[in-house]
CSV table of C-alpha atoms and ligand atoms in Angstrom, one decimal:
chain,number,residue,atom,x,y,z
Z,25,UNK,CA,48.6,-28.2,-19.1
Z,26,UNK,CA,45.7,-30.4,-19.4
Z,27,UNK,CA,43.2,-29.8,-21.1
Z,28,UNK,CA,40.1,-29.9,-18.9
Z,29,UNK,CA,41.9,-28.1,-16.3
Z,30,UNK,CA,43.0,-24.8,-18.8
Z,31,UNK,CA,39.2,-24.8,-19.9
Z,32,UNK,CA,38.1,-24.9,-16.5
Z,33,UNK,CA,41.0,-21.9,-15.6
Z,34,UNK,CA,39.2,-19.7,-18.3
Z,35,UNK,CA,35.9,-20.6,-17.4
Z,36,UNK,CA,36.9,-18.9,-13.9
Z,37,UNK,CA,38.6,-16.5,-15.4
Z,38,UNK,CA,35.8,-15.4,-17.5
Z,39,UNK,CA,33.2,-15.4,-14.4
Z,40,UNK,CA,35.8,-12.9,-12.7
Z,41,UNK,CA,36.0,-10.5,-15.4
Z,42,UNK,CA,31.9,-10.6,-16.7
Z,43,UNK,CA,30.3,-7.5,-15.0
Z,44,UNK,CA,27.7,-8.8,-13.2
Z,45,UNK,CA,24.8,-7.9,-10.4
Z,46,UNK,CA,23.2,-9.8,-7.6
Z,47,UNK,CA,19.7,-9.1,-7.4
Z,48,UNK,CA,17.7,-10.7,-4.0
Z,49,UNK,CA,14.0,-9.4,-4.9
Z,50,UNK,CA,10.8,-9.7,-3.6
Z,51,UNK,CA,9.2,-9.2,-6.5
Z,52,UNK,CA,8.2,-12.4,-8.8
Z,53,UNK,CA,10.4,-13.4,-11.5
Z,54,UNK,CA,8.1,-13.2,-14.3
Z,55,UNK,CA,7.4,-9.6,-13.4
Z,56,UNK,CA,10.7,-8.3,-13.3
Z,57,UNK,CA,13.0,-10.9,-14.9
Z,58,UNK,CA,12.5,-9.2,-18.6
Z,59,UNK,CA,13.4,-6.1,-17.3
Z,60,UNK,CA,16.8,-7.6,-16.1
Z,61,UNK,CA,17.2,-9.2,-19.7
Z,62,UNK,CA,16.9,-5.8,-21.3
Z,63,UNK,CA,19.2,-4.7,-18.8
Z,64,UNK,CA,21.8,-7.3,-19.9
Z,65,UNK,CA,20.7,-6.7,-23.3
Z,66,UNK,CA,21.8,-3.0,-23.4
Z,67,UNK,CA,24.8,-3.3,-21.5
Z,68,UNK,CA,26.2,-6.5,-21.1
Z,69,UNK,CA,26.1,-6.7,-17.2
Z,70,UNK,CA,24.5,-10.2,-16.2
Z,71,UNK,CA,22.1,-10.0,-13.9
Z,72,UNK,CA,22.0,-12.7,-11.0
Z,73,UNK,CA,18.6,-13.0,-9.8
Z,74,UNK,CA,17.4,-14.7,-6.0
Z,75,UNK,CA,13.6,-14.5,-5.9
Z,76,UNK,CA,11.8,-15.0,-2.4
Z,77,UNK,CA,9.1,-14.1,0.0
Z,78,UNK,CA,10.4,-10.5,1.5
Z,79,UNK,CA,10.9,-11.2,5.0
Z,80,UNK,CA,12.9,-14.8,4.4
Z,81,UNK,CA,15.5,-12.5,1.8
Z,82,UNK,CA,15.7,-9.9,4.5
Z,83,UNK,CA,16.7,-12.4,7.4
Z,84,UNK,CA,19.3,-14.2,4.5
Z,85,UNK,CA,20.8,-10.8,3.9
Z,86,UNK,CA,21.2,-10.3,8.0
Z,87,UNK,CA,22.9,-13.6,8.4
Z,88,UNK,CA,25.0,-13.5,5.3
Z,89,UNK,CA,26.4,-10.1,6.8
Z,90,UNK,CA,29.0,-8.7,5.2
Z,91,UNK,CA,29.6,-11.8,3.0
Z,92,UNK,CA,26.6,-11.5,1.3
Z,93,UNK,CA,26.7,-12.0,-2.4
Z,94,UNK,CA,23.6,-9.5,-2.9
Z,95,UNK,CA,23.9,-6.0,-4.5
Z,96,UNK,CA,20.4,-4.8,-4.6
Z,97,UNK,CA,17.1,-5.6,-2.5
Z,98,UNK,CA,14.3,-5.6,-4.6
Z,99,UNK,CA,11.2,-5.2,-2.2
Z,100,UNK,CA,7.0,-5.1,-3.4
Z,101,UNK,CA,6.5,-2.1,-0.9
Z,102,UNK,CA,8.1,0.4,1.1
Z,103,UNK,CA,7.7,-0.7,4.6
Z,104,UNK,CA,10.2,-3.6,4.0
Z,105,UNK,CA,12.3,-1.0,2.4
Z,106,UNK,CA,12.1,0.9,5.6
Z,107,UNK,CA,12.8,-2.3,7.3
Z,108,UNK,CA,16.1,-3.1,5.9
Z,109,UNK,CA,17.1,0.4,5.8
Z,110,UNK,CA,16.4,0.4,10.0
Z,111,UNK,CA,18.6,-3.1,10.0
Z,112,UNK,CA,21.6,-0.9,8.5
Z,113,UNK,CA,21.4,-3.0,5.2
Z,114,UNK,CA,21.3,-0.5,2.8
Z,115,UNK,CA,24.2,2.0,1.5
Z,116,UNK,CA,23.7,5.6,0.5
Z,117,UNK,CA,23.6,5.5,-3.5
Z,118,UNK,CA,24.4,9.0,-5.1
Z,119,UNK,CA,22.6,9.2,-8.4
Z,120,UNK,CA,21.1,12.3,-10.5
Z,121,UNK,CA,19.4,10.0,-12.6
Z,122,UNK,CA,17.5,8.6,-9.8
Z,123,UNK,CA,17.3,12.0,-8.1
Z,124,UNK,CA,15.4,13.5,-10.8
Z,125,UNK,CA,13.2,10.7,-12.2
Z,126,UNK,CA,11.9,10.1,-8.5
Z,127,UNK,CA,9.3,12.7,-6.8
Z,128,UNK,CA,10.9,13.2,-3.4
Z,129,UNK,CA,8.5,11.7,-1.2
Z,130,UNK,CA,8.8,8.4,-3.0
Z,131,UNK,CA,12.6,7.8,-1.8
Z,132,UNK,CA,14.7,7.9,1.2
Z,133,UNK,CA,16.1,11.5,2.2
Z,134,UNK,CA,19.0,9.7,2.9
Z,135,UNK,CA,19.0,8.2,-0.5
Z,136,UNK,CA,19.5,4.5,0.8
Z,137,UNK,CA,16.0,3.1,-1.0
Z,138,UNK,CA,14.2,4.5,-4.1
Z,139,UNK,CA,10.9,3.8,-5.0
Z,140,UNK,CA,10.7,2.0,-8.8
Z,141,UNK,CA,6.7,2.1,-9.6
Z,142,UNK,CA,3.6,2.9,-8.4
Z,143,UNK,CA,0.1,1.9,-7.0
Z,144,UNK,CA,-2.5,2.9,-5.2
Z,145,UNK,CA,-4.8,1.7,-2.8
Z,146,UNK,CA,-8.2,2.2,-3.7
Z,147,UNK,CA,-11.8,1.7,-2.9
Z,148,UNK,CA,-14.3,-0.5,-5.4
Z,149,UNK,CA,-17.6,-1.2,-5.5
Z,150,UNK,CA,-20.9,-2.6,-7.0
Z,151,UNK,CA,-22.0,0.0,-9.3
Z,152,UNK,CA,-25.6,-2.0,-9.1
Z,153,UNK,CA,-25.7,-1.3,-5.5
Z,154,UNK,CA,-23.5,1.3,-4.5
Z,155,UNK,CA,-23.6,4.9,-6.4
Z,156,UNK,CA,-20.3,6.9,-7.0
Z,157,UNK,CA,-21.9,9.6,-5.1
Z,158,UNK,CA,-22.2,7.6,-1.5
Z,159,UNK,CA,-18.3,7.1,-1.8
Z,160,UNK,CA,-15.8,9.8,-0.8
Z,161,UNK,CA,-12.9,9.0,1.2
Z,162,UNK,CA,-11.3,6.3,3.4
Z,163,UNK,CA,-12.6,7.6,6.6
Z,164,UNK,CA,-16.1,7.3,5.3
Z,165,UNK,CA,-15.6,3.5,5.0
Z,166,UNK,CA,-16.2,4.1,9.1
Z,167,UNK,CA,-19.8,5.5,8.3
Z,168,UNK,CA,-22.7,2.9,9.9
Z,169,UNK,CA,-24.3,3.0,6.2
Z,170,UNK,CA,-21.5,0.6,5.4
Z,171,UNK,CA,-22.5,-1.9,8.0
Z,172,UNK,CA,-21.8,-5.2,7.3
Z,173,UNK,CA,-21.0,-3.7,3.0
Z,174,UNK,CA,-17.1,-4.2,3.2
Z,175,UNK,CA,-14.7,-6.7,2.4
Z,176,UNK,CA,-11.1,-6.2,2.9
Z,177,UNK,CA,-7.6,-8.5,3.4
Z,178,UNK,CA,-6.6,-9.5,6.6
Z,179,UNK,CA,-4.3,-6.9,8.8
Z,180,UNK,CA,-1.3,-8.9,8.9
Z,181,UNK,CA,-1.1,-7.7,4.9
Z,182,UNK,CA,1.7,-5.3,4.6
Z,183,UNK,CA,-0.6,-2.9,2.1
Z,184,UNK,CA,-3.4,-2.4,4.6
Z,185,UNK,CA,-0.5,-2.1,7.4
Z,186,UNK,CA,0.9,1.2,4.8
Z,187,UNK,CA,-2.4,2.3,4.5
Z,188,UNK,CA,-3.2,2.8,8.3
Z,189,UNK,CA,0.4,4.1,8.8
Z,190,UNK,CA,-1.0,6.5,6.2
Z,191,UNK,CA,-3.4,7.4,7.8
Z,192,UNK,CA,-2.0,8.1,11.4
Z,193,UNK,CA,0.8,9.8,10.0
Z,194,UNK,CA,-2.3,12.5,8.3
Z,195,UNK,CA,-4.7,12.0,10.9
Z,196,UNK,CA,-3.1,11.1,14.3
Z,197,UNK,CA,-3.2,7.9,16.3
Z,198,UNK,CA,-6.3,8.2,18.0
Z,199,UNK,CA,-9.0,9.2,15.0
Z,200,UNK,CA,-7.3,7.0,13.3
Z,201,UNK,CA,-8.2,4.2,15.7
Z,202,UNK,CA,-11.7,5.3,16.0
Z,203,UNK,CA,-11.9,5.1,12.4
Z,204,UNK,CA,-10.3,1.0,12.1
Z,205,UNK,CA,-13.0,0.5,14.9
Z,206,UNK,CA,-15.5,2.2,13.2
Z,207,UNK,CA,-14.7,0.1,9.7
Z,208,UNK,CA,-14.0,-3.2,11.7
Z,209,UNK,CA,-17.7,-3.3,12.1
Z,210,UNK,CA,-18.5,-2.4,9.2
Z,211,UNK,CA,-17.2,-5.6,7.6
Z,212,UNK,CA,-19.1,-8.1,5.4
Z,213,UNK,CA,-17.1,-11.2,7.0
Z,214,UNK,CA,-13.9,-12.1,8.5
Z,215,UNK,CA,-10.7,-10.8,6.1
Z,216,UNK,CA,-9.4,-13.2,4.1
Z,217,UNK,CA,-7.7,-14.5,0.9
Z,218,UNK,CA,-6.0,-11.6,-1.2
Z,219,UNK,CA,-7.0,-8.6,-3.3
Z,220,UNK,CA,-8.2,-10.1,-6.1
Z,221,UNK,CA,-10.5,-12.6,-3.7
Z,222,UNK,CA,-11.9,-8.7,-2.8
Z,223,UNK,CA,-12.6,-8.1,-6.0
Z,224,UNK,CA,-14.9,-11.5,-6.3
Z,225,UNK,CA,-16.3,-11.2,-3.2
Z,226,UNK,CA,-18.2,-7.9,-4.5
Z,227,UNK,CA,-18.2,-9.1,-7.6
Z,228,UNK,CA,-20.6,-12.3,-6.2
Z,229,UNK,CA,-22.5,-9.3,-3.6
Z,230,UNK,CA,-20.8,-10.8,-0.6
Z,231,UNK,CA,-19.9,-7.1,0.2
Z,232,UNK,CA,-20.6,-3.9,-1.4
Z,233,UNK,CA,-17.7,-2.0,-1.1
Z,234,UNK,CA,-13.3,-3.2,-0.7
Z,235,UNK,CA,-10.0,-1.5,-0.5
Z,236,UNK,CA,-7.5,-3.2,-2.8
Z,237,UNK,CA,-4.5,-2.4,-4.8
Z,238,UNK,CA,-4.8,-0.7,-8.7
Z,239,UNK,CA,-3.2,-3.5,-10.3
Z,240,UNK,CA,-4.7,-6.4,-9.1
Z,241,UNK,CA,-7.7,-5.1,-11.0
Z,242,UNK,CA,-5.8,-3.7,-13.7
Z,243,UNK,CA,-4.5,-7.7,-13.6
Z,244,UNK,CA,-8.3,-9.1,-13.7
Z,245,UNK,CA,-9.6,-7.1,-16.3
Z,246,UNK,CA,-6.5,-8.0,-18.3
Z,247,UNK,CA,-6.7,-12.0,-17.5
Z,248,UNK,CA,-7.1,-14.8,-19.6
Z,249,UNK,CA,-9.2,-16.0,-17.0
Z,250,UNK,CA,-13.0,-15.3,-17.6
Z,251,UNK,CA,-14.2,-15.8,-14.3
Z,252,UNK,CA,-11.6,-12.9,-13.2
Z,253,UNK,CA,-12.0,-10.9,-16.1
Z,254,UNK,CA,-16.5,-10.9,-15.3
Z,255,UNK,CA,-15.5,-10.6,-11.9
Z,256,UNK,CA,-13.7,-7.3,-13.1
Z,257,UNK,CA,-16.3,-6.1,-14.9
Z,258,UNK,CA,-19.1,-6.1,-12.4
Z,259,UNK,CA,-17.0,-3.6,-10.1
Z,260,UNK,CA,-16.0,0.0,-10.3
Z,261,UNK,CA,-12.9,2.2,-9.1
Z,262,UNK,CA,-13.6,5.4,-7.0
Z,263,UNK,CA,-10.0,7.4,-6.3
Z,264,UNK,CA,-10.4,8.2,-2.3
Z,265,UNK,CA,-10.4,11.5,-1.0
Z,266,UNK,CA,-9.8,13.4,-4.3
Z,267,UNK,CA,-11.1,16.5,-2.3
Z,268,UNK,CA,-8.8,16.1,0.3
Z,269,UNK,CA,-5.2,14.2,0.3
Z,270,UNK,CA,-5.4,12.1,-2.4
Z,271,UNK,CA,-5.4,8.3,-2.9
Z,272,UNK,CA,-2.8,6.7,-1.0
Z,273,UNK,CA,0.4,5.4,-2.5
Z,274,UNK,CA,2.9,2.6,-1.9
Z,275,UNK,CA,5.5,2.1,-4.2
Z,276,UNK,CA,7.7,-1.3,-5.2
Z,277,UNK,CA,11.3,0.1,-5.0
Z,278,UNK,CA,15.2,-1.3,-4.0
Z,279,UNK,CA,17.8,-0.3,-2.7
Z,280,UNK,CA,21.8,-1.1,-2.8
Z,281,UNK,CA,23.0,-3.4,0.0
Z,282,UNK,CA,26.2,-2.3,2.0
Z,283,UNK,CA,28.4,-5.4,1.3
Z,284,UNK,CA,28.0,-4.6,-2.7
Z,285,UNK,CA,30.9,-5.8,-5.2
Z,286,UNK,CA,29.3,-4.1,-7.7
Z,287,UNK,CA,27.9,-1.0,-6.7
Z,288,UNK,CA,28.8,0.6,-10.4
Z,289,UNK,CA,26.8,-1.7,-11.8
Z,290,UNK,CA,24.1,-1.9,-9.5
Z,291,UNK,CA,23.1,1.9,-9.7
Z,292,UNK,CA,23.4,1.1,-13.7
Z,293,UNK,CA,21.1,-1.2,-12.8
Z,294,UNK,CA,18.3,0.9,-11.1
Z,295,UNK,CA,18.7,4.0,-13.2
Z,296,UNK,CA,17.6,1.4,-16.1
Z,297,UNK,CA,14.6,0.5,-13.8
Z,298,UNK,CA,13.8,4.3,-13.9
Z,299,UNK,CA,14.1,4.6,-17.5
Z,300,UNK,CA,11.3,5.6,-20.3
Z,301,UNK,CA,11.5,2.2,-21.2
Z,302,UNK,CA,11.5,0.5,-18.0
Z,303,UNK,CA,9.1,2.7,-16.9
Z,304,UNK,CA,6.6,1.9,-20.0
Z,305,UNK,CA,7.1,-1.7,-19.1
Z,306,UNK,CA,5.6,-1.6,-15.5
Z,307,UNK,CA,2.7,0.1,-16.6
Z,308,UNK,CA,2.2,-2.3,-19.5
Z,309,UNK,CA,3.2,-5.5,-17.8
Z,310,UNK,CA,2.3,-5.2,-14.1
Z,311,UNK,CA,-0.4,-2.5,-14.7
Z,312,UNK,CA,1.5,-0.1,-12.3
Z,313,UNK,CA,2.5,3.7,-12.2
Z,314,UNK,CA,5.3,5.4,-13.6
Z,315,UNK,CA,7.0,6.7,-10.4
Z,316,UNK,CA,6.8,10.5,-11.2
Z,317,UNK,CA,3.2,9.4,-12.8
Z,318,UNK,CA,4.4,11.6,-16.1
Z,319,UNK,CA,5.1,8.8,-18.4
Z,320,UNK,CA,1.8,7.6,-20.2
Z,321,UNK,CA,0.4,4.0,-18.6
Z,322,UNK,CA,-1.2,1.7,-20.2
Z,323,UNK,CA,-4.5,1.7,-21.4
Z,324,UNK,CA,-6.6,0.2,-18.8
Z,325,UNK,CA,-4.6,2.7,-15.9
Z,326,UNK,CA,-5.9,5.7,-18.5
Z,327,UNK,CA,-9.4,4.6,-18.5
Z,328,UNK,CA,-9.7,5.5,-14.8
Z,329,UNK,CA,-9.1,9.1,-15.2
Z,330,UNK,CA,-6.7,11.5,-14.0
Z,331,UNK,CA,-6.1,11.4,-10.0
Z,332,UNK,CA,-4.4,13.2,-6.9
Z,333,UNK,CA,-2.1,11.2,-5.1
Z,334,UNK,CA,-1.5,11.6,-1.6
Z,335,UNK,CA,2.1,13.0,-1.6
Z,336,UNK,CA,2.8,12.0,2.0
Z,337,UNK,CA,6.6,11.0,2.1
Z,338,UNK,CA,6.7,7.2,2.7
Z,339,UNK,CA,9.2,7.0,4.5
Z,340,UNK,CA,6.6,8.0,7.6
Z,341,UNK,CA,4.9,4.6,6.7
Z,342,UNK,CA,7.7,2.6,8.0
Z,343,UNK,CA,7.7,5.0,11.1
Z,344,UNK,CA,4.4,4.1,11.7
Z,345,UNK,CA,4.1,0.6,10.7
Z,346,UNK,CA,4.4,-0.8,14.0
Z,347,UNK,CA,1.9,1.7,16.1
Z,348,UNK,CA,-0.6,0.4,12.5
Z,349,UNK,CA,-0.1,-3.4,13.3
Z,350,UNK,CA,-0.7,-2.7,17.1
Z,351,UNK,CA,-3.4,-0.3,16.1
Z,352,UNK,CA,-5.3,-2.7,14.1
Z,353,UNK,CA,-4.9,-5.7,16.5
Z,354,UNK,CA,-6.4,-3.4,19.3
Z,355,UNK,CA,-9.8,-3.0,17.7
Z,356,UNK,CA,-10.0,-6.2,16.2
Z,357,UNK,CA,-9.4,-6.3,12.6
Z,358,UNK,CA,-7.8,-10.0,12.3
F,182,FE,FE1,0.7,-7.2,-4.5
């Protein structure tokens, strides 16, 4: 036999025989790649990693069908999760690992998407301007003493869309409406730009008051960029409604895909993700939650103080996701 063509024969033969899993995630590479490389590390299962924008891998996955390569859907929040879970993507994955590391209400009852890590939405402010004491809860962001005092991201954001599903699911459709209404007008200037361009924006008293996501914060005050890291420091975290529900959650999470190869592998995969170590690593890396919020975070998580979390099962989020996009277009929040 010739020579190039044997090495090319074992070459094949050794791709056939590695154990390997196809990962299509949302999330960025640098913030879950290492992860993988542990993964590989500790048990010798390559991991194959597609990174894109959450919506372009979820089309992919419905035209690939049931040729797709992909094994697990890696997703930055729960409504895509939801999402691909209502497009019959996902499989039901049995696992007492992820069963018992996982609080209930942060994975599907039909065990077809798990939640990974944690965040919460929160409020910040201008400590210069704004006193803790003024702040309570989200539905006081629809108070008139806020007039024209908050900045927040634009409503075609998937986080803000969670929130308000949040809050009909608690509160109802229509007080929740009044409420958007109510904060729409309350807002400093048209939403735009991201979480951390919140974070600025009250930082540089173009607003007194945002809703944005732990980590991007977490991220600032942790950046090797100064201008983020003063910008950090001007503001201050208030946990919402710590008398009533508790701060609202959203989690990142995955989920195996029907047409898996390598479903064995792929739940070794995401027990891993809910391991001590995996679990230390999100908190220390991405400044997020352990899922069950037991494990110890890092540093700059702990110096905000114990919270409640709104324990509101998620998957009533992606039921409402739709009435919350219609809801906020209605009274105007672009
Ligand atoms: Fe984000």
């Amino acid at each position: 036999m010739n020579k190039l063509l044997l090495i090319s024969l074992l070459f094949i033969q050794q791709l056939s025989f590695a154990a390997e899993v196809n990962v299509y995630s949302a999330r960025k590479e640098a913030l879950i790649k290492p992860l993988f490389d542990q993964f590989t590390k500790e048990t010798g299962i390559q991991v194959n990693l597609v990174t894109g924008e959450a919506d372009t891998l979820l089309k992919r996955l419905e035209v690939e069908g049931r040729n797709s390569p992909a094994d697990i859907l890696l997703t930055v929040d729960v409504a895509r999760l939801i999402r691909a879970k209502e497009s019959g993507l996902f499989q039901q994955t049995d696992s007492d690992v992820l069963d018992k590391a996982i609080p209930e209400y942060y994975r599907d009852s039909d065990k077809q998407w798990f939640g990974l890590s944690l965040r919460s939405r929160v409020i910040i402010y201008a400590p210069d301007r704004v006193k803790a004491s003024e702040l309570s809860n989200y539905a006081d962001l629809a108070n008139k003493k806020w007039k024209d005092r908050i900045c927040v991201r634009s409503s075609s954001n998937v986080y803000n869309q969670s929130l308000v599903a949040a809050m009909i699911a608690n509160e109802g459709l229509e007080k929740t409406e009044a409420w958007a209404a109510g904060l729409v007008k309350n807002f400093a200037r048209k939403p735009k730009g991201g979480d951390r361009d919140q974070i600025k924006a009250v930082a540089a008293e173009v607003c007194d008051v945002a809703l944005v996501n732990t980590y991007y914060l977490a991220g600032m005050l942790a950046s090797n960029q100064e201008d983020e890291v003063e910008a950090a420091k001007k503001i201050k975290l208030f946990w919402p409604d710590q008398a009533g529900r508790g701060a609202h959650m959203n989690v990142s999470g995955a989920g195996i895909l029907k047409p898996s190869k390598n479903k064995k592998e792929a739940i070794q995969l995401l027990e891993f993700l809910v391991s001590d170590y995996a679990q230390h690593w999100y908190a220390d890396t991405n400044y997020e939650f352990s899922i069950n919020l037991a494990i110890d975070s890092s540093s700059i998580l702990k110096s905000w103080g114990d919270f409640k979390a709104d324990k509101l099962n998620l998957s009533l989020l992606g039921k409402y996701n739709r009435d919350s996009v219609l809801l906020m277009d209605r009274v105007g929040w672009k």
